[in-house]
Tab-separated table of C-alpha atoms in Angstrom:
chain	number	residue	atom	x	y	z
A	15	MET	CA	-38.940	-13.058	-1.786
A	16	PRO	CA	-38.532	-10.878	-4.897
A	17	ASP	CA	-35.422	-11.278	-6.996
A	18	ASP	CA	-32.546	-8.967	-6.226
A	19	PRO	CA	-32.305	-6.692	-9.259
A	20	THR	CA	-28.628	-6.002	-8.560
A	21	MET	CA	-27.562	-9.621	-8.899
A	22	PRO	CA	-26.636	-11.164	-12.288
A	23	ALA	CA	-29.266	-13.398	-13.792
A	24	ASP	CA	-26.579	-15.975	-14.605
A	25	THR	CA	-25.199	-16.927	-11.218
A	26	THR	CA	-22.930	-19.514	-12.826
A	27	ALA	CA	-20.720	-16.806	-14.392
A	28	PRO	CA	-17.078	-16.939	-13.273
A	29	GLN	CA	-16.122	-14.451	-10.575
A	30	VAL	CA	-12.930	-12.412	-10.441
A	31	ASP	CA	-11.669	-10.475	-7.394
A	32	LEU	CA	-10.081	-7.229	-8.552
A	33	ASP	CA	-7.135	-5.578	-6.850
A	34	PRO	CA	-7.767	-2.139	-5.317
A	35	ALA	CA	-6.426	-0.198	-8.334
A	36	ALA	CA	-8.671	-2.105	-10.684
A	37	VAL	CA	-11.676	-1.603	-8.404
A	38	PHE	CA	-11.075	2.173	-8.416
A	39	ASP	CA	-10.679	2.198	-12.215
A	40	LEU	CA	-13.882	0.179	-12.679
A	41	GLU	CA	-15.814	2.792	-10.694
A	42	LEU	CA	-14.318	5.617	-12.792
A	43	VAL	CA	-15.301	3.794	-15.955
A	44	LEU	CA	-18.843	3.413	-14.698
A	45	MET	CA	-18.809	7.152	-13.844
A	46	ARG	CA	-17.672	7.862	-17.404
A	47	VAL	CA	-14.360	9.337	-16.282
A	48	LEU	CA	-12.057	6.672	-17.705
A	49	GLN	CA	-12.317	5.222	-21.198
A	50	GLY	CA	-13.124	1.570	-21.508
A	51	ALA	CA	-10.074	1.191	-23.731
A	52	GLN	CA	-7.941	1.617	-20.603
A	53	PRO	CA	-7.220	-1.805	-18.993
A	54	LEU	CA	-8.257	-1.715	-15.309
A	55	GLY	CA	-5.350	-0.991	-12.963
A	56	MET	CA	-2.752	-0.459	-15.703
A	57	PRO	CA	-0.750	2.721	-16.380
A	58	LEU	CA	-2.808	5.521	-17.946
A	59	THR	CA	-1.686	6.635	-21.386
A	60	VAL	CA	-4.855	8.195	-22.880
A	61	ALA	CA	-6.014	11.624	-21.780
A	62	ASP	CA	-9.077	11.697	-24.041
A	63	PRO	CA	-12.338	11.784	-22.054
A	64	ALA	CA	-14.719	8.832	-22.013
A	65	THR	CA	-17.248	8.744	-24.834
A	66	PRO	CA	-20.617	9.975	-23.556
A	67	GLY	CA	-23.766	8.056	-24.277
A	68	VAL	CA	-22.094	4.627	-24.557
A	69	ASP	CA	-24.161	2.394	-22.300
A	70	PRO	CA	-23.155	-0.008	-20.920
A	71	PRO	CA	-19.526	1.161	-21.067
A	72	GLU	CA	-16.738	-1.090	-22.294
A	73	VAL	CA	-14.294	-2.467	-19.743
A	74	ARG	CA	-10.934	-4.162	-20.378
A	75	LEU	CA	-9.001	-6.189	-17.868
A	76	GLN	CA	-5.981	-8.466	-17.925
A	77	LEU	CA	-6.202	-11.978	-16.503
A	78	PRO	CA	-4.009	-15.110	-16.390
A	79	GLU	CA	-4.476	-17.092	-19.569
A	80	GLU	CA	-6.263	-20.082	-18.055
A	81	LEU	CA	-8.765	-17.856	-16.233
A	82	ALA	CA	-9.194	-15.629	-19.290
A	83	ASP	CA	-10.050	-18.670	-21.422
A	84	ARG	CA	-12.636	-19.810	-18.873
A	85	VAL	CA	-14.222	-16.350	-18.755
A	86	ALA	CA	-14.267	-16.108	-22.523
A	87	ALA	CA	-15.959	-19.488	-22.806
A	88	ALA	CA	-18.636	-18.431	-20.299
A	89	GLY	CA	-19.173	-15.103	-22.125
A	90	SER	CA	-19.500	-13.156	-18.873
A	91	VAL	CA	-17.761	-12.568	-15.558
A	92	VAL	CA	-18.722	-10.995	-12.221
A	93	LEU	CA	-16.182	-8.411	-11.026
A	94	ARG	CA	-15.823	-8.254	-7.235
A	95	ASP	CA	-13.846	-6.302	-4.636
A	96	HIS	CA	-11.765	-7.867	-1.898
A	97	GLU	CA	-14.874	-8.309	0.277
A	98	ALA	CA	-16.459	-10.395	-2.538
A	99	THR	CA	-19.098	-7.700	-3.201
A	100	PRO	CA	-20.302	-8.123	-6.838
A	101	LEU	CA	-19.631	-4.675	-8.342
A	102	ALA	CA	-20.347	-5.283	-12.019
A	103	LEU	CA	-21.252	-7.935	-14.533
A	104	LEU	CA	-19.048	-7.975	-17.615
A	105	GLU	CA	-21.021	-9.356	-20.582
A	106	ASP	CA	-20.351	-10.135	-24.225
A	107	VAL	CA	-16.769	-10.891	-23.243
A	108	ARG	CA	-14.188	-11.283	-26.000
A	109	VAL	CA	-10.481	-12.068	-25.917
A	110	GLY	CA	-8.124	-9.385	-27.059
A	111	ALA	CA	-4.372	-9.049	-27.282
A	112	PRO	CA	-1.823	-10.630	-24.938
A	113	ALA	CA	-1.597	-8.781	-21.624
A	114	SER	CA	0.816	-5.862	-21.628
A	115	ALA	CA	1.925	-6.590	-18.056
A	116	GLY	CA	3.165	-10.145	-17.614
A	117	PRO	CA	1.713	-13.382	-18.945
A	118	GLY	CA	-2.031	-13.578	-19.629
A	119	LEU	CA	-4.651	-12.188	-21.933
A	120	GLU	CA	-6.653	-9.010	-22.172
A	121	LEU	CA	-10.436	-9.318	-22.119
A	122	ALA	CA	-13.051	-6.748	-23.116
A	123	GLY	CA	-16.764	-6.600	-22.533
A	124	ARG	CA	-19.706	-4.356	-21.575
A	125	ALA	CA	-20.015	-3.591	-17.856
A	126	ARG	CA	-23.333	-3.433	-16.024
A	127	ALA	CA	-23.229	-2.098	-12.471
A	128	LEU	CA	-24.522	-4.477	-9.822
A	129	ARG	CA	-23.889	-3.168	-6.317
A	130	PRO	CA	-22.154	-0.091	-4.895
A	131	ARG	CA	-18.968	-0.834	-3.055
A	132	GLU	CA	-19.141	-0.763	0.727
A	133	SER	CA	-15.449	-1.474	1.458
A	134	GLY	CA	-12.852	1.203	1.967
A	135	GLU	CA	-12.445	4.323	4.082
A	136	ASN	CA	-14.333	7.614	4.041
A	137	ARG	CA	-17.393	6.220	2.218
A	138	GLY	CA	-19.611	8.890	3.801
A	139	GLU	CA	-17.837	11.514	1.719
A	140	ALA	CA	-17.521	9.414	-1.428
A	141	LEU	CA	-17.745	11.017	-4.850
A	142	ARG	CA	-21.349	10.820	-6.028
A	143	PRO	CA	-23.001	10.998	-9.487
A	144	GLY	CA	-23.329	14.598	-10.530
A	145	ASP	CA	-20.559	15.927	-8.301
A	146	LEU	CA	-18.098	16.420	-11.144
A	147	GLU	CA	-20.659	17.898	-13.521
A	148	SER	CA	-21.685	20.538	-10.969
A	149	ALA	CA	-18.117	21.722	-10.237
A	150	ASP	CA	-16.667	24.974	-11.613
A	151	ALA	CA	-13.112	24.164	-10.510
A	152	LEU	CA	-11.274	21.056	-9.285
A	153	VAL	CA	-8.502	20.663	-6.742
A	154	VAL	CA	-6.936	17.165	-6.794
A	155	VAL	CA	-5.019	16.547	-3.587
A	156	GLY	CA	-2.258	14.004	-4.302
A	157	ARG	CA	-0.030	15.118	-1.416
A	158	PRO	CA	-0.244	17.371	1.622
A	159	PRO	CA	-0.799	21.042	0.614
A	160	MET	CA	2.183	23.359	1.037
A	161	THR	CA	2.694	27.121	1.273
A	162	GLY	CA	3.993	27.055	-2.297
A	163	ASP	CA	0.559	25.989	-3.527
A	164	ALA	CA	-1.224	29.049	-2.136
A	165	GLU	CA	-1.050	31.243	-5.234
A	166	ALA	CA	-2.375	28.616	-7.638
A	167	LEU	CA	-5.156	27.634	-5.251
A	168	ALA	CA	-6.237	31.225	-4.692
A	169	ALA	CA	-6.309	31.885	-8.421
A	170	ALA	CA	-8.482	28.800	-9.098
A	171	VAL	CA	-10.986	29.748	-6.419
A	172	ALA	CA	-11.125	33.345	-7.609
A	173	ALA	CA	-11.737	32.277	-11.227
A	174	ALA	CA	-14.547	29.843	-10.290
A	175	SER	CA	-17.995	31.358	-10.418
A	176	GLY	CA	-19.561	28.537	-8.450
A	177	ARG	CA	-18.654	25.368	-6.654
A	178	VAL	CA	-15.084	24.246	-6.059
A	179	LEU	CA	-14.636	20.479	-5.635
A	180	VAL	CA	-11.666	19.157	-3.662
A	181	LEU	CA	-10.925	15.541	-4.530
A	182	VAL	CA	-8.737	13.246	-2.435
A	183	SER	CA	-8.090	9.568	-3.031
A	184	GLU	CA	-9.508	6.904	-0.775
A	185	GLY	CA	-6.062	5.415	-0.806
A	186	PRO	CA	-2.718	6.926	0.286
A	187	SER	CA	-0.958	9.933	-1.184
A	188	GLN	CA	0.650	9.644	-4.602
A	189	ASP	CA	4.019	8.766	-3.088
A	190	GLY	CA	2.323	5.981	-1.078
A	191	LEU	CA	3.367	7.454	2.288
A	192	VAL	CA	0.467	9.340	3.834
A	193	PRO	CA	-2.614	7.156	4.549
A	194	GLY	CA	-5.985	8.024	3.018
A	195	SER	CA	-7.521	8.936	6.381
A	196	VAL	CA	-4.797	11.509	7.020
A	197	MET	CA	-5.059	12.880	3.481
A	198	LEU	CA	-8.820	13.362	3.976
A	199	ARG	CA	-8.230	15.380	7.150
A	200	LEU	CA	-5.750	17.560	5.236
A	201	ALA	CA	-8.229	18.012	2.381
A	202	ARG	CA	-10.893	19.155	4.853
A	203	LEU	CA	-8.522	21.726	6.297
A	204	LEU	CA	-7.612	22.932	2.841
A	205	ALA	CA	-11.263	23.298	1.839
A	206	ALA	CA	-11.960	25.322	4.995
A	207	GLU	CA	-9.099	27.660	4.009
A	208	LEU	CA	-10.375	28.050	0.454
A	209	GLY	CA	-13.924	29.080	1.266
A	210	PRO	CA	-17.225	28.329	3.033
A	211	ALA	CA	-18.562	24.803	3.007
A	212	GLU	CA	-21.490	25.687	0.704
A	213	ARG	CA	-18.948	26.690	-1.995
A	214	VAL	CA	-15.938	24.414	-1.410
A	215	GLN	CA	-16.716	20.747	-0.868
A	216	VAL	CA	-14.523	17.697	-0.286
A	217	ARG	CA	-15.082	14.296	-1.873
A	218	SER	CA	-13.194	11.052	-1.342
A	219	ALA	CA	-12.720	9.569	-4.834
A	220	PRO	CA	-11.607	6.184	-6.251
A	221	LEU	CA	-8.280	7.493	-7.527
A	222	ALA	CA	-5.569	4.858	-8.019
A	223	TRP	CA	-2.152	6.598	-8.126
A	224	ARG	CA	0.418	4.812	-10.236
A	225	ASP	CA	3.310	6.802	-11.730
A	226	PRO	CA	3.784	10.538	-12.363
A	227	ASP	CA	2.596	10.403	-15.963
A	228	SER	CA	-0.475	8.300	-15.141
A	229	ASP	CA	-1.305	10.591	-12.204
A	230	LEU	CA	-1.166	13.628	-14.533
A	231	VAL	CA	-3.461	11.914	-17.051
A	232	LEU	CA	-5.962	10.997	-14.316
A	233	GLY	CA	-6.155	14.633	-13.222
A	234	GLN	CA	-6.789	15.714	-16.793
A	235	LEU	CA	-9.534	13.091	-17.216
A	236	LEU	CA	-11.259	14.307	-14.037
A	237	SER	CA	-11.185	17.864	-15.357
A	238	SER	CA	-12.603	16.702	-18.698
A	239	ALA	CA	-15.436	14.782	-16.973
A	240	ALA	CA	-16.299	17.997	-15.136
A	241	GLY	CA	-16.525	19.914	-18.398
A	242	ALA	CA	-12.904	20.992	-18.796
A	243	VAL	CA	-13.023	23.154	-15.673
A	244	PRO	CA	-9.870	24.734	-14.195
A	245	LEU	CA	-7.722	22.180	-12.396
A	246	VAL	CA	-5.148	22.526	-9.633
A	247	HIS	CA	-3.320	19.196	-9.178
A	248	LEU	CA	-1.226	18.931	-6.039
A	249	ALA	CA	1.069	16.255	-7.417
A	250	ALA	CA	3.691	14.601	-5.265
A	251	ARG	CA	6.254	13.941	-7.987
A	252	ASP	CA	6.596	16.925	-10.303
A	253	GLU	CA	8.808	20.047	-10.349
A	254	ALA	CA	6.238	22.473	-8.960
A	255	LYS	CA	7.267	24.529	-5.903
A	256	GLY	CA	4.782	22.794	-3.641
A	257	ALA	CA	6.015	19.326	-4.676
A	258	ARG	CA	9.604	20.298	-3.929
A	259	GLN	CA	8.552	21.666	-0.540
A	260	TRP	CA	6.740	18.430	0.226
A	261	GLN	CA	9.874	16.395	-0.477
A	262	GLU	CA	11.750	18.517	2.090
A	263	ALA	CA	8.945	18.342	4.681
A	264	ARG	CA	8.478	14.642	4.109
A	265	GLU	CA	12.147	14.002	4.888
A	266	ALA	CA	11.835	16.037	8.088
A	267	LEU	CA	8.753	14.072	9.148
A	268	GLN	CA	10.524	10.790	8.493
A	269	LEU	CA	13.522	11.807	10.543
A	270	GLY	CA	11.383	13.278	13.298
A	271	THR	CA	12.828	16.808	13.047
A	272	ASP	CA	11.138	20.189	12.899
A	273	ALA	CA	13.152	21.448	9.897
A	274	GLN	CA	11.065	22.470	6.866
A	275	LEU	CA	7.716	21.772	8.523
A	276	SER	CA	6.900	25.486	8.325
A	277	LEU	CA	6.496	24.871	4.574
A	278	LEU	CA	3.251	22.959	5.265
A	279	SER	CA	0.010	24.804	4.743
A	280	PRO	CA	-1.664	26.209	7.894
A	281	GLY	CA	-3.108	23.508	10.120
A	282	ALA	CA	-1.363	20.655	8.356
A	283	GLU	CA	1.603	20.309	10.718
A	284	PRO	CA	-0.303	19.082	13.773
A	285	VAL	CA	-2.225	16.566	11.643
A	286	LEU	CA	0.967	15.173	10.154
A	287	ARG	CA	2.706	15.224	13.558
A	288	ARG	CA	-0.025	13.072	15.052
A	289	TRP	CA	0.432	10.615	12.194
A	290	ARG	CA	4.266	10.801	12.231
A	291	PRO	CA	5.332	11.580	15.815
A	292	PRO	CA	9.019	11.732	16.834
A	293	ARG	CA	10.787	8.422	16.259
A	294	HIS	CA	11.053	7.547	19.941
A	295	GLU	CA	7.224	7.637	20.103
A	296	ARG	CA	6.600	6.163	16.634
A	297	GLY	CA	5.588	2.593	15.898
A	298	LEU	CA	8.518	0.432	14.722
A	299	VAL	CA	8.934	-2.985	13.122
A	300	VAL	CA	12.364	-4.624	13.307
A	301	MET	CA	12.325	-7.537	10.891
A	302	PHE	CA	15.164	-10.080	10.911
A	303	THR	CA	15.529	-12.100	7.724
A	304	GLY	CA	17.972	-14.885	6.881
A	305	LEU	CA	18.426	-18.596	6.332
A	306	SER	CA	17.204	-21.252	8.720
A	307	GLY	CA	19.862	-21.612	11.426
A	308	SER	CA	21.342	-18.173	10.803
A	309	GLY	CA	20.499	-16.987	14.318
A	310	LYS	CA	17.430	-14.851	13.583
A	311	SER	CA	15.294	-16.140	16.420
A	312	THR	CA	18.088	-15.940	18.965
A	313	LEU	CA	18.829	-12.320	18.022
A	314	ALA	CA	15.128	-11.368	17.903
A	315	ARG	CA	14.496	-12.726	21.396
A	316	ALA	CA	17.586	-10.985	22.770
A	317	LEU	CA	16.701	-7.701	21.088
A	318	ARG	CA	13.142	-7.780	22.512
A	319	GLU	CA	14.555	-8.342	25.995
A	320	ARG	CA	17.106	-5.546	25.610
A	321	ILE	CA	14.528	-3.030	24.350
A	322	ALA	CA	12.074	-4.036	27.084
A	323	GLY	CA	14.832	-3.400	29.659
A	324	LEU	CA	15.822	-0.049	28.199
A	325	SER	CA	12.430	1.453	27.478
A	326	ASP	CA	8.871	1.554	28.754
A	327	ARG	CA	7.539	1.054	25.188
A	328	SER	CA	5.471	-1.997	24.397
A	329	VAL	CA	7.556	-4.635	22.583
A	330	THR	CA	6.130	-7.769	20.925
A	331	LEU	CA	8.071	-10.693	19.489
A	332	LEU	CA	6.621	-12.377	16.406
A	333	ASP	CA	8.823	-15.443	15.864
A	334	GLY	CA	8.359	-17.329	12.624
A	335	ASP	CA	7.914	-20.755	14.246
A	336	VAL	CA	5.426	-19.525	16.794
A	337	VAL	CA	3.369	-17.671	14.161
A	338	ARG	CA	3.333	-20.833	12.105
A	339	GLN	CA	1.583	-22.622	14.943
A	340	MET	CA	-0.843	-19.828	15.872
A	341	LEU	CA	-1.635	-17.531	12.927
A	342	SER	CA	-0.646	-19.765	10.032
A	343	ALA	CA	-1.691	-23.235	11.124
A	344	GLY	CA	-2.875	-25.043	8.013
A	345	LEU	CA	-0.528	-23.312	5.597
A	346	GLY	CA	1.905	-25.488	3.682
A	347	PHE	CA	5.490	-24.792	2.704
A	348	ASP	CA	5.033	-24.096	-0.971
A	349	ARG	CA	5.936	-20.593	-2.153
A	350	ALA	CA	2.430	-19.213	-1.912
A	351	SER	CA	2.012	-20.464	1.645
A	352	ARG	CA	5.354	-19.135	2.765
A	353	GLU	CA	4.609	-15.745	1.239
A	354	MET	CA	1.234	-15.687	3.003
A	355	ASN	CA	2.855	-16.556	6.326
A	356	VAL	CA	5.236	-13.619	6.030
A	357	ARG	CA	2.446	-11.298	4.953
A	358	ARG	CA	0.445	-12.322	8.036
A	359	ILE	CA	3.415	-11.550	10.226
A	360	GLY	CA	3.748	-8.185	8.432
A	361	TYR	CA	0.092	-7.370	8.897
A	362	VAL	CA	0.162	-8.066	12.642
A	363	ALA	CA	3.414	-6.150	12.981
A	364	SER	CA	1.962	-3.164	11.124
A	365	GLU	CA	-1.030	-3.108	13.468
A	366	ILE	CA	1.316	-3.086	16.452
A	367	ALA	CA	3.228	-0.192	14.858
A	368	ARG	CA	-0.034	1.620	14.087
A	369	HIS	CA	-0.690	1.849	17.819
A	370	GLY	CA	2.814	3.023	18.664
A	371	GLY	CA	4.321	-0.287	19.729
A	372	ILE	CA	7.486	-2.063	18.644
A	373	ALA	CA	7.255	-5.424	16.843
A	374	VAL	CA	10.298	-7.674	16.455
A	375	CYS	CA	9.877	-10.314	13.746
A	376	ALA	CA	12.084	-13.260	12.737
A	377	PRO	CA	10.780	-15.084	9.655
A	378	ILE	CA	13.056	-16.475	6.957
A	379	ALA	CA	11.240	-14.175	4.467
A	380	PRO	CA	13.261	-15.391	1.478
A	381	TYR	CA	11.563	-13.396	-1.276
A	382	ALA	CA	12.270	-9.735	-1.971
A	383	SER	CA	8.718	-9.072	-3.208
A	384	THR	CA	7.194	-10.318	0.061
A	385	ARG	CA	9.562	-8.277	2.174
A	386	ALA	CA	8.651	-5.239	0.048
A	387	ALA	CA	4.974	-5.973	0.655
A	388	VAL	CA	5.587	-5.997	4.380
A	389	ARG	CA	7.437	-2.703	4.185
A	390	ALA	CA	4.548	-1.264	2.232
A	391	MET	CA	2.153	-2.303	5.031
A	392	VAL	CA	4.305	-0.880	7.775
A	393	GLU	CA	5.613	2.476	6.461
A	394	PRO	CA	2.229	4.278	6.190
A	395	VAL	CA	1.783	3.685	9.959
A	396	GLY	CA	5.323	3.508	11.353
A	397	ASP	CA	8.929	2.679	10.498
A	398	MET	CA	10.558	-0.563	9.455
A	399	VAL	CA	14.165	-1.619	10.036
A	400	LEU	CA	15.184	-4.684	8.023
A	401	VAL	CA	18.027	-6.684	9.550
A	402	HIS	CA	19.735	-9.177	7.261
A	403	VAL	CA	21.297	-12.003	9.257
A	404	SER	CA	23.806	-12.926	6.555
A	405	THR	CA	25.303	-16.046	8.180
A	406	PRO	CA	26.595	-18.165	5.299
A	407	LEU	CA	24.722	-21.258	4.141
A	408	GLU	CA	27.648	-23.504	5.050
A	409	GLU	CA	27.605	-22.312	8.658
A	410	CYS	CA	23.810	-22.615	8.887
A	411	GLU	CA	23.935	-26.145	7.485
A	412	ALA	CA	26.755	-27.093	9.891
A	413	ARG	CA	24.603	-26.019	12.814
A	414	ASP	CA	21.398	-27.716	11.536
A	415	LEU	CA	19.871	-27.755	15.000
A	416	LYS	CA	16.550	-29.120	13.721
A	417	GLY	CA	17.983	-31.572	11.201
A	418	LEU	CA	16.126	-29.809	8.411
A	419	TYR	CA	19.124	-29.330	6.091
A	420	ALA	CA	19.935	-33.078	6.275
A	421	LYS	CA	16.325	-33.869	5.360
A	422	ALA	CA	16.366	-31.351	2.548
A	423	ARG	CA	19.575	-32.800	1.112
A	424	ALA	CA	17.961	-36.219	1.248
A	425	GLY	CA	14.960	-34.909	-0.707
A	426	LEU	CA	12.602	-35.307	2.257
A	427	VAL	CA	11.853	-31.575	2.564
A	428	PRO	CA	11.018	-30.074	-0.847
A	429	GLY	CA	11.385	-26.314	-1.547
A	430	PHE	CA	13.775	-25.785	1.344
A	431	THR	CA	15.317	-22.295	1.374
A	432	GLY	CA	18.989	-22.332	0.542
A	433	VAL	CA	18.917	-25.925	-0.737
A	434	SER	CA	16.118	-26.392	-3.269
A	435	ASP	CA	14.567	-22.941	-3.147
A	436	PRO	CA	16.377	-19.583	-3.398
A	437	TYR	CA	17.003	-17.004	-0.727
A	438	GLU	CA	16.971	-13.550	-2.332
A	439	GLU	CA	19.438	-11.511	-0.364
A	440	PRO	CA	18.020	-8.110	0.541
A	441	LEU	CA	19.406	-5.040	-1.154
A	442	ASP	CA	17.466	-2.672	1.148
A	443	ALA	CA	18.535	-3.929	4.585
A	444	GLU	CA	19.275	-1.176	7.068
A	445	VAL	CA	21.491	-3.449	9.168
A	446	THR	CA	23.512	-6.599	8.313
A	447	VAL	CA	24.924	-8.972	10.921
A	448	ASP	CA	26.762	-12.298	10.475
A	449	THR	CA	26.608	-14.631	13.476
A	450	SER	CA	29.581	-16.608	12.160
A	451	GLN	CA	31.701	-13.482	12.660
A	452	MET	CA	30.189	-12.046	15.839
A	453	ASP	CA	28.543	-13.520	18.920
A	454	PRO	CA	24.865	-12.803	19.650
A	455	ASP	CA	25.621	-10.047	22.185
A	456	GLU	CA	27.728	-8.187	19.625
A	457	ALA	CA	25.069	-8.599	16.915
A	458	VAL	CA	22.296	-7.334	19.142
A	459	ALA	CA	24.445	-4.395	20.269
A	460	HIS	CA	24.987	-3.556	16.586
A	461	VAL	CA	21.242	-3.441	15.976
A	462	LEU	CA	20.614	-1.507	19.158
A	463	GLY	CA	23.237	1.023	18.097
A	464	TYR	CA	21.445	1.622	14.849
A	465	LEU	CA	18.131	2.140	16.691
A	466	ARG	CA	19.711	4.589	19.118
A	467	VAL	CA	21.459	6.650	16.469
A	468	GLY	CA	18.274	6.661	14.410
A	469	GLY	CA	16.273	8.066	17.341
A	470	TRP	CA	13.875	5.133	17.887
A	471	LEU	CA	15.248	4.620	21.377
A	472	ALA	CA	15.336	7.910	23.294
A	473	GLU	CA	18.631	8.763	25.004
A	474	VAL	CA	16.975	8.739	28.398
A	475	ASP	CA	15.910	5.124	27.732
A	476	ALA	CA	19.267	4.019	26.375
């Protein structure tokens, strides 16, 4: 069998799995859109175009110090995506300054492309070599198009003598709300409004949105790579009329009302309505969080039963202990394992919400960052209601139904939440209940009241 020319000759080189933003940036460096001086996945601060003719291009990335030292000693590293596809070989690696974001070191080297990425959505319409260079105008779609964008879009198309390229990220909108698949459908509708397919084309591009300033820089770099062509950037977080209209329409979509949806560009409303139906039809995750013994599981079971009796919607209970046995068997109780357990619960719950169901979850979920990660998984496909069961530690320890607090106090259970490991009280909980101050029926009624008022349980069901 002949050697695979895309594989590195040195198969002993360390391998690093990049996060999605770094993968997108790596592809833009290889396309000569981003400068190699820009660390992968970090905020963009340089709007100068990449230097042409530098081959292979330089790539910088930030790694934990121990891994950075190992990579520097080897002199090369294979950069992979989350599917372990080897995307590029970074050679002639040298250690630079301390990492700008957290502990670690910055590395630099020359990147040689290995294999094209297969992961991700919309690969059939992915940005290809030569697409930017052949464009006479760019439209970067960072949010749904609005009626307030019409004038700028029409002017850009009229000024372009040739091809207009509409770029949309493979990932979600700039505000993180609208999924990439929905954004692509909106971009296709926009392109059809702007002109015939032979003149206006849509491409799904590796655009990692970060912050408003970085997003602006990225749009400028895309325009520069296309030869400084006219650019219309539909940004989600600026003061343009279209951006302000999107904020109003977004709020209406979230609440499930019709107000302000007329501000959407033609054809966009039904697409966004299918993605964000009225709340009583929308996927929902109710996540209870609190100390062991606080009453989470009792309330979660009772809530599931009450919703099932009030509504014909599908309701699934994901109890922390049961998930531990089924989905997370083999995980320990160190911080990393507990975070992974909650993330798995969040992933399953988000898939239930994606298909219009209701998931009720009851993990301890002690860390704010993990709860935020679950919310980030859920909100592009449904809604999340976080319920903090704030029963005090003293009451939970007095109950100690499983004897875990006694074992933790005796040093037999290390890293036990509330005793030898912290519980980070949520600042973003929609509902708070304390089972030392109210009985389970009262607590469940409090949660149900919030769901009814919010519109997740239709009046006819309630």
